[in-house]
XYZ file of C-alpha atoms in Angstrom:
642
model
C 109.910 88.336 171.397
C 106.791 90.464 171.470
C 106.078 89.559 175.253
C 110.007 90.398 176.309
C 109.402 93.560 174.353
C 106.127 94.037 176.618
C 107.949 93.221 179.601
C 110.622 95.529 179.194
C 108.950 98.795 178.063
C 106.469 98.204 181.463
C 109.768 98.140 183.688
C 110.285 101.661 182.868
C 109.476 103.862 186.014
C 107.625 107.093 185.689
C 104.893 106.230 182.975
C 101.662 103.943 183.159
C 101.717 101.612 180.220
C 99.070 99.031 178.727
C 100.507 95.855 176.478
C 100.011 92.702 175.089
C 102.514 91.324 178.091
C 99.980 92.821 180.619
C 96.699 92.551 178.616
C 96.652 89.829 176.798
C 94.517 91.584 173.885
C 94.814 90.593 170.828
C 94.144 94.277 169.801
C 97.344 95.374 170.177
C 99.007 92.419 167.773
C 99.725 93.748 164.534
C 98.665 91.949 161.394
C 100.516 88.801 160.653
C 101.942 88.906 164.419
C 105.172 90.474 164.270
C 104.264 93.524 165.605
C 102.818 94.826 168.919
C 101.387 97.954 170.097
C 102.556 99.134 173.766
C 100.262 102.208 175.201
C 102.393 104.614 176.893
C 101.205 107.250 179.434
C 102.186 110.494 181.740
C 101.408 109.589 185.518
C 98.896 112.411 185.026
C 96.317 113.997 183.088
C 97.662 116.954 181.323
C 101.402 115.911 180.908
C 103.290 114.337 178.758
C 105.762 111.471 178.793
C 109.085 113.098 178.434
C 111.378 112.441 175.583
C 114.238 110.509 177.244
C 111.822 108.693 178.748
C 110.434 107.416 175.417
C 113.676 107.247 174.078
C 114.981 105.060 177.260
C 112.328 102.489 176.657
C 113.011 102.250 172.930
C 116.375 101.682 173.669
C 115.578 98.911 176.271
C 113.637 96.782 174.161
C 116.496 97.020 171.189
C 118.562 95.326 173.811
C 116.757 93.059 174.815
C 115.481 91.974 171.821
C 117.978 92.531 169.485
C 117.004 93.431 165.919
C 114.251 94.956 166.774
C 112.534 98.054 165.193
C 111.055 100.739 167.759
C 108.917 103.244 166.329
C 107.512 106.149 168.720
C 104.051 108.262 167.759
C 101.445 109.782 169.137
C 98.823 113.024 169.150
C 101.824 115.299 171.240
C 104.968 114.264 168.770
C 102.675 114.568 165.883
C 101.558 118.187 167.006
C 105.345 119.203 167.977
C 106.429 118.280 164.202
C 108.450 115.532 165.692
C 110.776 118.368 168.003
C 110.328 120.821 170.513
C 109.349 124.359 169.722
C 110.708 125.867 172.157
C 113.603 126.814 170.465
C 111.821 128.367 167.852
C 110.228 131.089 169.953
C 113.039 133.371 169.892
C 114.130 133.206 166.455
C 111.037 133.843 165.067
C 110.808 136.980 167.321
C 113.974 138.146 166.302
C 112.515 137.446 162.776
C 109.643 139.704 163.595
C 111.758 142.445 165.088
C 114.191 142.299 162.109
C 111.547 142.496 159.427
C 109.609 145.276 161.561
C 112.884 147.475 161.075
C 112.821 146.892 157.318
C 109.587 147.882 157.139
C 109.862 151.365 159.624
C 113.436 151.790 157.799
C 111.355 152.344 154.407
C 108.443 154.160 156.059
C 110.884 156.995 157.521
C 114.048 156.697 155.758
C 115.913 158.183 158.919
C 116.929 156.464 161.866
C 113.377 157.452 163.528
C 112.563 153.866 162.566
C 114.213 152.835 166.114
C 111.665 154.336 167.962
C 108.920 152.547 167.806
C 110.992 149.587 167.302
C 111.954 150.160 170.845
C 108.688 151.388 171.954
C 107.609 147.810 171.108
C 110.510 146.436 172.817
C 109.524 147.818 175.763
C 105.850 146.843 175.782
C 106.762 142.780 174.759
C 108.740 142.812 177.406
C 105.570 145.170 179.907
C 103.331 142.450 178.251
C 104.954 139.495 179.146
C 105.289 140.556 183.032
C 101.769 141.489 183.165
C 101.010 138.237 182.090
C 103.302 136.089 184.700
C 102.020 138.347 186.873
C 98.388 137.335 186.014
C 99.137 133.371 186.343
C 99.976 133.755 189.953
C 97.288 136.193 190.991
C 94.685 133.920 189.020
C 93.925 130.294 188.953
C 94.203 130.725 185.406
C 97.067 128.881 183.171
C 98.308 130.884 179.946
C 99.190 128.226 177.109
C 102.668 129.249 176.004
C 102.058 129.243 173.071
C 99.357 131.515 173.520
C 101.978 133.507 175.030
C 104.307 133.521 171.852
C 101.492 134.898 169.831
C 100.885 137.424 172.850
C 104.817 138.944 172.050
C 104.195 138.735 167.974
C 100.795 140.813 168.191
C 102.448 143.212 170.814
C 105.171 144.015 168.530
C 102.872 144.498 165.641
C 100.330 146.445 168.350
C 103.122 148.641 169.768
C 104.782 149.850 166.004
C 101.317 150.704 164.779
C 100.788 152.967 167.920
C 104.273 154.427 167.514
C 104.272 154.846 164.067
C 101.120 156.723 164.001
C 102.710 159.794 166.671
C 105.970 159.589 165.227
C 104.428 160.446 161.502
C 102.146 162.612 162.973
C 104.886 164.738 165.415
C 106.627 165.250 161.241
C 103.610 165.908 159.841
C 103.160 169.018 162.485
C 106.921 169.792 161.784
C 106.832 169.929 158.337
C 104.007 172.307 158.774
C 106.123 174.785 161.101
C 105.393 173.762 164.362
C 108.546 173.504 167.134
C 109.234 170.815 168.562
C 107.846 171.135 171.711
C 104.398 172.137 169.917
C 104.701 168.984 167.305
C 104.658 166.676 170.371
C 102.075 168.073 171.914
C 99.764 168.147 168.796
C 100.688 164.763 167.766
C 100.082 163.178 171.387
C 96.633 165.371 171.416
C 95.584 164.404 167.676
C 96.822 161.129 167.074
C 96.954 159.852 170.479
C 93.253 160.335 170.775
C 93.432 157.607 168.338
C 95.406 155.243 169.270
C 93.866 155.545 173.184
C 90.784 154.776 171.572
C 92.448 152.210 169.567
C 93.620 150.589 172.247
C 90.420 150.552 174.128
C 88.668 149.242 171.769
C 91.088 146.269 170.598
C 91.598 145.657 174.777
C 87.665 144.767 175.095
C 87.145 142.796 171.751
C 89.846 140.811 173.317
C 88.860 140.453 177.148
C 85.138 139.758 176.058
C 86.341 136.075 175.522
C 86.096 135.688 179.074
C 82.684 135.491 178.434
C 83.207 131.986 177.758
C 83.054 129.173 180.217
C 86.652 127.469 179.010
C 89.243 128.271 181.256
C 92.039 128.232 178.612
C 89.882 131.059 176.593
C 89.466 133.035 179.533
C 93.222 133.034 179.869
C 93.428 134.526 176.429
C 91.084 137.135 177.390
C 92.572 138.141 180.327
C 96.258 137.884 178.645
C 94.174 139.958 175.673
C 93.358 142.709 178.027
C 97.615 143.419 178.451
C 97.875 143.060 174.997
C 96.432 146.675 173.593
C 96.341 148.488 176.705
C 100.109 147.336 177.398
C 100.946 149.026 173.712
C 99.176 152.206 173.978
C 100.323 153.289 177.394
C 103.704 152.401 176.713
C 103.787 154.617 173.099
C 101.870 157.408 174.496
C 104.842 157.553 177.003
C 107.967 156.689 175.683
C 107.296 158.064 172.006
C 106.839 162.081 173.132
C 109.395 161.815 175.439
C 112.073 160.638 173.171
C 110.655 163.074 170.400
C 111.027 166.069 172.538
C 114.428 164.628 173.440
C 116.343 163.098 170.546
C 113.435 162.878 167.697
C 115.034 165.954 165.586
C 118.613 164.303 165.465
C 117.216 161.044 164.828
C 115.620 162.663 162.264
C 118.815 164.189 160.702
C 120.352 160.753 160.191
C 119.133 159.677 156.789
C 118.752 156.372 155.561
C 117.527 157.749 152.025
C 116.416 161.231 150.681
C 113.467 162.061 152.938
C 109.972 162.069 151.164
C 107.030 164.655 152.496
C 105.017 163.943 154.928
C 102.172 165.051 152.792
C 99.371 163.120 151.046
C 101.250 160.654 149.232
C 100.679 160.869 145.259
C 99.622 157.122 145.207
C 96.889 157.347 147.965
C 95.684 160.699 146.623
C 95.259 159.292 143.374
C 93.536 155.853 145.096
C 91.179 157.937 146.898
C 89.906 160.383 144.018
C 88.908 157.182 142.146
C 87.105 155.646 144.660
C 85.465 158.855 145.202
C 84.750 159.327 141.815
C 83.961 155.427 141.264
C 82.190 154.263 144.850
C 79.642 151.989 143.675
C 82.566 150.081 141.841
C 85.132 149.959 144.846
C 82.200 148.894 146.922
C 80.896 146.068 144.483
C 84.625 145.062 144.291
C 85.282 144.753 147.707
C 82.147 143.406 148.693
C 82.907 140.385 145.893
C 85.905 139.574 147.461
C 84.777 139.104 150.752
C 82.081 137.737 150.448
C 83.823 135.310 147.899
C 85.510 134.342 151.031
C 82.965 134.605 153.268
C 80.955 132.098 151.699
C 83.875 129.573 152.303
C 84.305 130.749 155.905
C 80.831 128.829 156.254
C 81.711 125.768 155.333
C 84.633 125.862 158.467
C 84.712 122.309 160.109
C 85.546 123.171 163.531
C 87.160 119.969 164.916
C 91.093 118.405 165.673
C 93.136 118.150 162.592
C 93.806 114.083 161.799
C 96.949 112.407 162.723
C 97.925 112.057 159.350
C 97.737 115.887 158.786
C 99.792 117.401 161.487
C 103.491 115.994 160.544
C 105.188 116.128 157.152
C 108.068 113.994 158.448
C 110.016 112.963 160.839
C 109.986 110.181 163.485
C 106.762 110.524 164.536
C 105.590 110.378 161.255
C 107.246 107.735 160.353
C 105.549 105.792 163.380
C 102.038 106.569 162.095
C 103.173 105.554 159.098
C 104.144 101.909 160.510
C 101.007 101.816 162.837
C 99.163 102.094 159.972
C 101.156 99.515 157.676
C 100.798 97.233 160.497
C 96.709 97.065 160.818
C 96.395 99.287 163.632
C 93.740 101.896 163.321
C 94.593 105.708 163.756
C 91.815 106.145 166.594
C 94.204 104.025 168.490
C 95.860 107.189 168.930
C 92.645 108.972 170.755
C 92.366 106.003 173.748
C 89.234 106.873 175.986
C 89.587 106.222 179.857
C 86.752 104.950 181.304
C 86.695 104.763 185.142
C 84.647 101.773 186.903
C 83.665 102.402 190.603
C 84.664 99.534 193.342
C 82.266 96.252 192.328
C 82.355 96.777 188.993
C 83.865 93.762 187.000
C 86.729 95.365 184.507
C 86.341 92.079 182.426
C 83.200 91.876 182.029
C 82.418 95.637 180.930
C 85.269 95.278 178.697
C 83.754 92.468 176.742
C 80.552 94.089 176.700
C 82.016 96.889 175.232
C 84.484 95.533 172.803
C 80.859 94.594 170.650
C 80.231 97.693 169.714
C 80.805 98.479 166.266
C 83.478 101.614 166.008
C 85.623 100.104 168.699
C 88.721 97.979 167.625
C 89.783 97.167 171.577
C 89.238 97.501 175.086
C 92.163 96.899 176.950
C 92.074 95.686 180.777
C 95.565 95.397 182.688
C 96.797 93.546 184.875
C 99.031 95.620 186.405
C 98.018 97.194 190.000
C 98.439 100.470 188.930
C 95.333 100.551 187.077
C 93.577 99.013 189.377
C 92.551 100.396 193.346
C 90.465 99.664 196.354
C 88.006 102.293 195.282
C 88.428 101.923 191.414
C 89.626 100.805 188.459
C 90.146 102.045 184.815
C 89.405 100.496 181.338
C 91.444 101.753 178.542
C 88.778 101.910 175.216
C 90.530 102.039 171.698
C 88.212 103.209 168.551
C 89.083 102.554 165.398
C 88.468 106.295 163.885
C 89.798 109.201 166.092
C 87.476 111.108 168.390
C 87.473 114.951 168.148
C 87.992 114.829 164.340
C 86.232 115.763 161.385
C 85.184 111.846 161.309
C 84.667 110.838 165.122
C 82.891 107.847 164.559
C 80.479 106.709 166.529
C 82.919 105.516 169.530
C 82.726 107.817 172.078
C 78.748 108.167 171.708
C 78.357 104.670 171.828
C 80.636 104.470 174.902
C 78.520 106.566 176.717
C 75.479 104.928 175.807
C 76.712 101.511 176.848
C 78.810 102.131 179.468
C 77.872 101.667 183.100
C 75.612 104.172 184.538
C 78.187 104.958 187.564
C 80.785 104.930 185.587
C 83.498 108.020 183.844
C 84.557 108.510 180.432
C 87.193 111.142 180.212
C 90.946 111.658 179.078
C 92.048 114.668 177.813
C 90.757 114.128 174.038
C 87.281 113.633 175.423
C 87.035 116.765 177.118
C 88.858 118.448 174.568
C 85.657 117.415 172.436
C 83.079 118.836 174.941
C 85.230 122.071 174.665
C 84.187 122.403 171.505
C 81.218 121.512 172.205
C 80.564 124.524 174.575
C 81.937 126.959 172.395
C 79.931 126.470 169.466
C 77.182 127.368 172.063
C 78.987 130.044 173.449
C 80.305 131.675 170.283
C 77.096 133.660 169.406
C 77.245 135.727 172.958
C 80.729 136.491 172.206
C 79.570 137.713 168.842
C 77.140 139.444 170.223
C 79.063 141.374 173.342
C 81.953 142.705 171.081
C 79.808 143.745 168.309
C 77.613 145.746 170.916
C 80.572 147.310 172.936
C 82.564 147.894 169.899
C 79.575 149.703 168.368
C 78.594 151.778 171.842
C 82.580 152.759 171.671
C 82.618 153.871 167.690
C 79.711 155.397 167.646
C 80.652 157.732 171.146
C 84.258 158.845 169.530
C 82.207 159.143 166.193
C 79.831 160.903 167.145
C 77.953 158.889 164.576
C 75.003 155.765 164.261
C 75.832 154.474 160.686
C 79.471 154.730 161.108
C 80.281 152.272 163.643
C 77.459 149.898 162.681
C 79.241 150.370 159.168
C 82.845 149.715 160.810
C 81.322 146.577 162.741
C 79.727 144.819 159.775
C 82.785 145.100 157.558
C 85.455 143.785 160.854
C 83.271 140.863 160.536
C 83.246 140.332 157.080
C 86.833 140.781 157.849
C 86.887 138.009 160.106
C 84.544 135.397 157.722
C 86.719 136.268 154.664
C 90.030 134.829 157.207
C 87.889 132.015 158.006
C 87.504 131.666 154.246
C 91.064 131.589 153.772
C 91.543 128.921 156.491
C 89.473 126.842 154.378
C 91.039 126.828 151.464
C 94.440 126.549 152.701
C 93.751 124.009 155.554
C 90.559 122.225 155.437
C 90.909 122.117 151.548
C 94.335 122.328 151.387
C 94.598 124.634 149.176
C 99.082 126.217 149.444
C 99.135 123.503 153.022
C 100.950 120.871 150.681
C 103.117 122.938 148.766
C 103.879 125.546 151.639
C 104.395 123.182 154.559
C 104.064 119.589 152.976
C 100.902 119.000 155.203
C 98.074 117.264 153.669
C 94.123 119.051 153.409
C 93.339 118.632 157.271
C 89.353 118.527 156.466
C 88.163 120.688 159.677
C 90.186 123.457 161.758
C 91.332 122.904 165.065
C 88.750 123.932 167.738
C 90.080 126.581 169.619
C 91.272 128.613 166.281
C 87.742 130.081 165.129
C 87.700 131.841 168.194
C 90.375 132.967 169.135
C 90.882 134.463 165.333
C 87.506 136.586 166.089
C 89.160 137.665 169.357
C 92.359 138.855 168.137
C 91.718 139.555 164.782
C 88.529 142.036 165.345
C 90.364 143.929 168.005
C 93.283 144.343 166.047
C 91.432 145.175 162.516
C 89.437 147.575 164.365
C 92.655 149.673 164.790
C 93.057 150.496 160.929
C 89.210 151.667 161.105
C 89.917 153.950 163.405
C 92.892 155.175 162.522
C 91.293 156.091 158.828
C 87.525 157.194 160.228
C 88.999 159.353 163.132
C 91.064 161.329 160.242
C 87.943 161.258 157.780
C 86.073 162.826 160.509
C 88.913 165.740 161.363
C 88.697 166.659 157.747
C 85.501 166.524 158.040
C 84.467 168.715 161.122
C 86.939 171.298 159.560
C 85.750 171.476 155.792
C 82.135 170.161 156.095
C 82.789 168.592 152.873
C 82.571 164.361 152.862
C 84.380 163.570 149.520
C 87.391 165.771 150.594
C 87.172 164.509 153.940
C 87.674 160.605 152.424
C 90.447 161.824 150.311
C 92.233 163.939 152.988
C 91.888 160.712 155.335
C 92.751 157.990 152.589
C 95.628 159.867 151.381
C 97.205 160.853 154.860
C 96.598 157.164 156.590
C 96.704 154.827 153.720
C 100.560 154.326 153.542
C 100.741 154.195 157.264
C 98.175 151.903 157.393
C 99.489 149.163 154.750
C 102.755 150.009 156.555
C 101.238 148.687 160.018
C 99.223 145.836 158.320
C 102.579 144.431 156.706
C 104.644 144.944 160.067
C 101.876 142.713 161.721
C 101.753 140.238 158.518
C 105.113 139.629 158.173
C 105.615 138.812 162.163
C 102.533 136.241 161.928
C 103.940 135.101 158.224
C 107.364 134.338 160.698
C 105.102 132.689 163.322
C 103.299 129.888 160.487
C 106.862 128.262 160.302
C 106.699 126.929 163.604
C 105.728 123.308 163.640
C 102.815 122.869 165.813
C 99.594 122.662 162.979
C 97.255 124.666 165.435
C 99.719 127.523 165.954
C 100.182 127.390 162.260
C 95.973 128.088 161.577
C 96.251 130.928 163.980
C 99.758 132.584 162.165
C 97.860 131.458 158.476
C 93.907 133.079 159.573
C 95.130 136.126 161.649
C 97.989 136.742 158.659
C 95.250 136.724 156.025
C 92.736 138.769 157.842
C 95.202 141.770 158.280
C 95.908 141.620 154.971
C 92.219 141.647 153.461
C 91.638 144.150 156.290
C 94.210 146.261 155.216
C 93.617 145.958 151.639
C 90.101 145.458 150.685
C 88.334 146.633 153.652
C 90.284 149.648 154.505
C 91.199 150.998 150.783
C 88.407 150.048 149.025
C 85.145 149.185 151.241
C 85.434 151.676 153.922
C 85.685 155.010 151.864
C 83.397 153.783 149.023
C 80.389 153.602 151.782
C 81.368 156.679 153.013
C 81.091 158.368 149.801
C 77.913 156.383 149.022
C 76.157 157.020 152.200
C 76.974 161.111 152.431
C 75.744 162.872 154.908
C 74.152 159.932 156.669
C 77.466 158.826 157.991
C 77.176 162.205 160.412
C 73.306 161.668 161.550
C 73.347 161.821 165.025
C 69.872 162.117 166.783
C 69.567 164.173 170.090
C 68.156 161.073 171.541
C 70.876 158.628 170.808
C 73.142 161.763 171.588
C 71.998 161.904 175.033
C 72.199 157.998 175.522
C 75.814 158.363 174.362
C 76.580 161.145 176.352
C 78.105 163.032 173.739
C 77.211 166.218 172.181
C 74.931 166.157 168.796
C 76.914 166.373 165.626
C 76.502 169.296 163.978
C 74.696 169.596 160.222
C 76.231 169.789 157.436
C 75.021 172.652 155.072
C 73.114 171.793 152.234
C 75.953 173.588 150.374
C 78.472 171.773 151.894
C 76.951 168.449 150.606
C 76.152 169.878 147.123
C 79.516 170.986 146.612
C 80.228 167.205 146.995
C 78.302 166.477 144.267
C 78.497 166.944 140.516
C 75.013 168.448 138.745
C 74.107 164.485 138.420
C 74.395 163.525 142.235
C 77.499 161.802 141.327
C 80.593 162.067 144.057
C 82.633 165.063 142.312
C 86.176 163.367 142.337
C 88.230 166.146 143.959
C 87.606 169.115 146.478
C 89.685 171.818 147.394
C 91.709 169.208 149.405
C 91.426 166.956 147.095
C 94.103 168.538 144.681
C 96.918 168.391 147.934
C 99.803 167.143 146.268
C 102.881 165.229 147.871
């Protein structure tokens, strides 16, 4: 029965398959002998073997050998939850878009909320072109669903950058300006910001074409829409439809209207953290680096089988593999290619000795075999790329013939990782520089931006932290998703998180600093500067941060584990960001650092190309401070109320 079964499933057309029929190994009979193990693969490296196919051979064997039980399982089905997900891509951004009006709906209370709602309709859609565009003019692939997290951070990109002119352009109305002059002062105030924004976000995420992975180099390229595409799009669309319909939109209420002014809540937030620095800062700083110190324990390798299904068929398959004697790493096959004159038998036995390897399987079938080659299919018994590899592929390459290949898509997914462990530090390194050239030009500033760069990547180690806990650990993966501790974090995830996730956190920073600094350059006073800034950005900001949260929260139901890390990590980060870097960290070291945060030397001034800032007045800074030296808790801006 087990040999018709063979027979059947390798009449199939369109896949290359390896059995007991056409091997005669003994490594792919079960335990007890009632159950076989038939290889199945995709004519070529980088496909898959479609679903009917699979489900055509399954239902071939049933017939002829009735009373059989077919199970189907493998690395792809496993990853894809047991179903496509392409069906999920557009709910969950109608999810995003849906929650993103909630959020603007509260923020305005008027029906100004559709603006940047369809600002950032209008850039997804920018984005997306940009992108197909780029896959033709490039020899570069984009992953889609790299390209699904491309529309969820553009929608969270392109309300942030709308939000900030439209509450701006009401700010300047509520103060008397005209229309015509709100615009203008809101597109020359706060879009300063967001350009710079945008710039700065754009490079963090184009640097990762620093690294020599072609998928990565997508993302950075892809990256380089993402930003750019947001900010040129809102600094268009938004003043035009202000100067246009903005007032009437503005009529329409949704609820009684609330003042543009400081809001009570942030004023009050910021006057303690003025008045209490070192304790924000010691609070903040235990949080993340709480976090943090999880962050480096990250196991950067593939997620095992058993942890990237809850159910479903697929599941269920690993489930009978497994009941049946067959070892997981039977999953992970290794191809090795033999050149012409090279026995197949021979290197097989040779290499079925060495300890982590449960078969090597040797076909008979012609299609595995040509004039100029031949391939060897090598099963291990643990799973290669994991958090516990084994020995297998080593030892393969140690014993294998010189002239021969090991490869398969596993295997090089393995050296991937490899090369950007080695490559990660030089990413590090280029956005932290360019970032900090950047901040400390639109600064005008030295301890500023290294400030602002030191706490985006705390930022990013406390999200690493979090990935950790909920995924390596498992820590909310059982009870949230029903997925078992995975024990490492899928390669690819550590990096891209730093791409996207310092970019994007870097916004927030901005928007806050460049409206400390305003305040600043027109009072000359730091204390009332951080509670003018804090108090006029932090609702917008925590408004942003849970527009972007809630469309990655939407993104984390999708059932592909990897995608999941990136929703969970860049989720988390924004969050933190928003809420312990941004409202406590980042104006507690302002306080504490005084009127170092506006040293400037003429030297660094000229390498900067920016004019020196100018000094703050020893009365200025003393009217900061109580008779102790402590940070006074309010200034004559300080008591703004809402």
């Amino acid at each position: 029965g087990l040999a018709a079964a063979d027979k059947v499933a390798a009449s199939v057309p369109g896949v290359h398959d390896l059995s007991y029929a056409g091997t005669g190994d003994r490594a792919l009979v079960g335990t007890g002998g009632t159950s076989t193990l038939v290889m199945v693969y995709p004519p070529q490296q980088g496909t898959e073997v479609a679903p009917p196919v699979l489900d055509s051979m399954s239902s071939a064997i049933i017939h002829a050998v009735p009373g059989t039980v077919v199970h189907q399982t493998g690395i792809e089905q496993l990853s894809a939850g047991g179903a496509g997900s392409g069906s999920s891509v557009l709910t969950e951004m109608l999810v995003g878009v849906g929650l993103a009006l909630l959020v603007l709906a509260w923020v305005f209370g008027s029906a100004l909320a559709l603006l940047p709602l369809l600002s950032a309709i209008v850039s997804v859609l920018t984005m997306q072109l940009a992108i197909w565009g780029l896959t033709y003019a490039t020899n570069i692939a984009i992953n889609p669903s790299v390209q699904f997290i491309v529309a969820l951070l553009g929608l969270g990109l392109s309300v942030d950058y709308a939000l900030l002119l439209v509450n701006r352009w009401r700010e300047e109305r509520d103060q008397g300006a005209d229309n015509k002059q709100a615009v203008l002062r809101s597109l020359h105030r706060a879009g300063h910001s967001v350009a710079f924004s945008a710039l700065i976000a754009s490079l963090g995420l184009f640097a990762l074409v620093v690294v020599p992975v072609s998928f990565l180099q997508g993302v950075g390229l892809s990256g380089l829409f993402i930003p750019s595409v947001a900010a040129l799009v809102a600094l268009t669309t938004i003043p035009l439809l202000l100067s246009t319909i903005g007032p009437r939109l503005d009529r329409i209420r949704l609820r009684r209207r609330k003042s543009t002014g400081p809001g009570t809540m942030w004023t009050r937030t910021a006057r303690t953290i003025v008045a209490r620095p070192r304790t924000a800062a010691l609070l903040g700083t235990a949080i993340l680096g709480t976090l943090c110190a999880f962050g480096l324990t990250i196991n950067s390798a593939a997620p095992a089988s058993t942890s990237l299904a809850a159910n479903g068929p697929a599941e269920q398959g690993l489930k009978a593999l497994q009941h049946d004697g067959f070892p997981t790493g039977a999953l992970t096959s290794i191809p090795i290619r033999l050149p012409a004159g090279t026995d197949p038998s021979a290197t097989a036995a040779t290499l079925r000795g060495l300890p982590d390897m449960h078969g090597v399987l040797v076909a008979d079938d012609p299609a595995w075999h040509h004039t100029t080659s031949s391939v060897i299919m090598a099963l291990p018994k643990t799973e290669i790329g994991t958090a516990h590899p084994g020995t297998a592929l080593a030892d393969l390459r140690a014993a294998a013939p010189h002239n021969s290949m090991i490869g398969g898509d596993l295997v090089q997914s393995t050296d991937v990782a490899h090369i950007m462990s080695n490559w990660f530090p030089l990413l590090f390194a280029v956005v932290a520089l360019v970032t900090f050239v950047l901040l400390a030009r639109g600064m005008r500033s030295l301890l500023l931006p290294a400030k602002a760069v030191a706490l985006n990547l705390l930022s990013v180690g406390a999200a690493y932290g979090v990935l950790v806990l909920v995924w390596q650990r498992g820590w909310g993966s059982e009870t949230l998703w029903g997925i078992p501790a995975t024990g490492s974090i899928s390669p690819f995830v550590p990096m891209l998180l730093f791409g996207f996730l310092f970019g994007v956190s870097m916004d927030y920073e901005v928007f806050i600093l460049a409206r400390i600094r305003e305040s600043y350059d027109r009072t000359g006073r730091t204390n009332d500067a951080v509670v003018e800034g804090v108090s006029r950005t932090g609702r917008l900001v925590t408004s942003a941060a849970l527009i972007l949260f809630l469309a990655l929260l939407s993104l984390s139901s999708t059932p592909d584990v990897t995608i999941k890390m990136m929703a969970t990590g860049m989720a988390a980060g924004i969050l933190i960001d928003a809420l312990v870097v941004r409202t406590l960290l980042t104006p507690a070291l302002v306080v504490l650092f005084g009127r170092a945060n506006w040293f400037l030397p003429a030297w660094a001034a000229r390498l900067l190309r920016v004019r020196p800032a100018a000094a703050t007045s020893e009365e200025a800074e003393h009217h900061d401070r109580d008779d102790d030296g402590t940070p006074s808790p309010a200034g004559p801006h300080a008591s703004v109320h809402a």
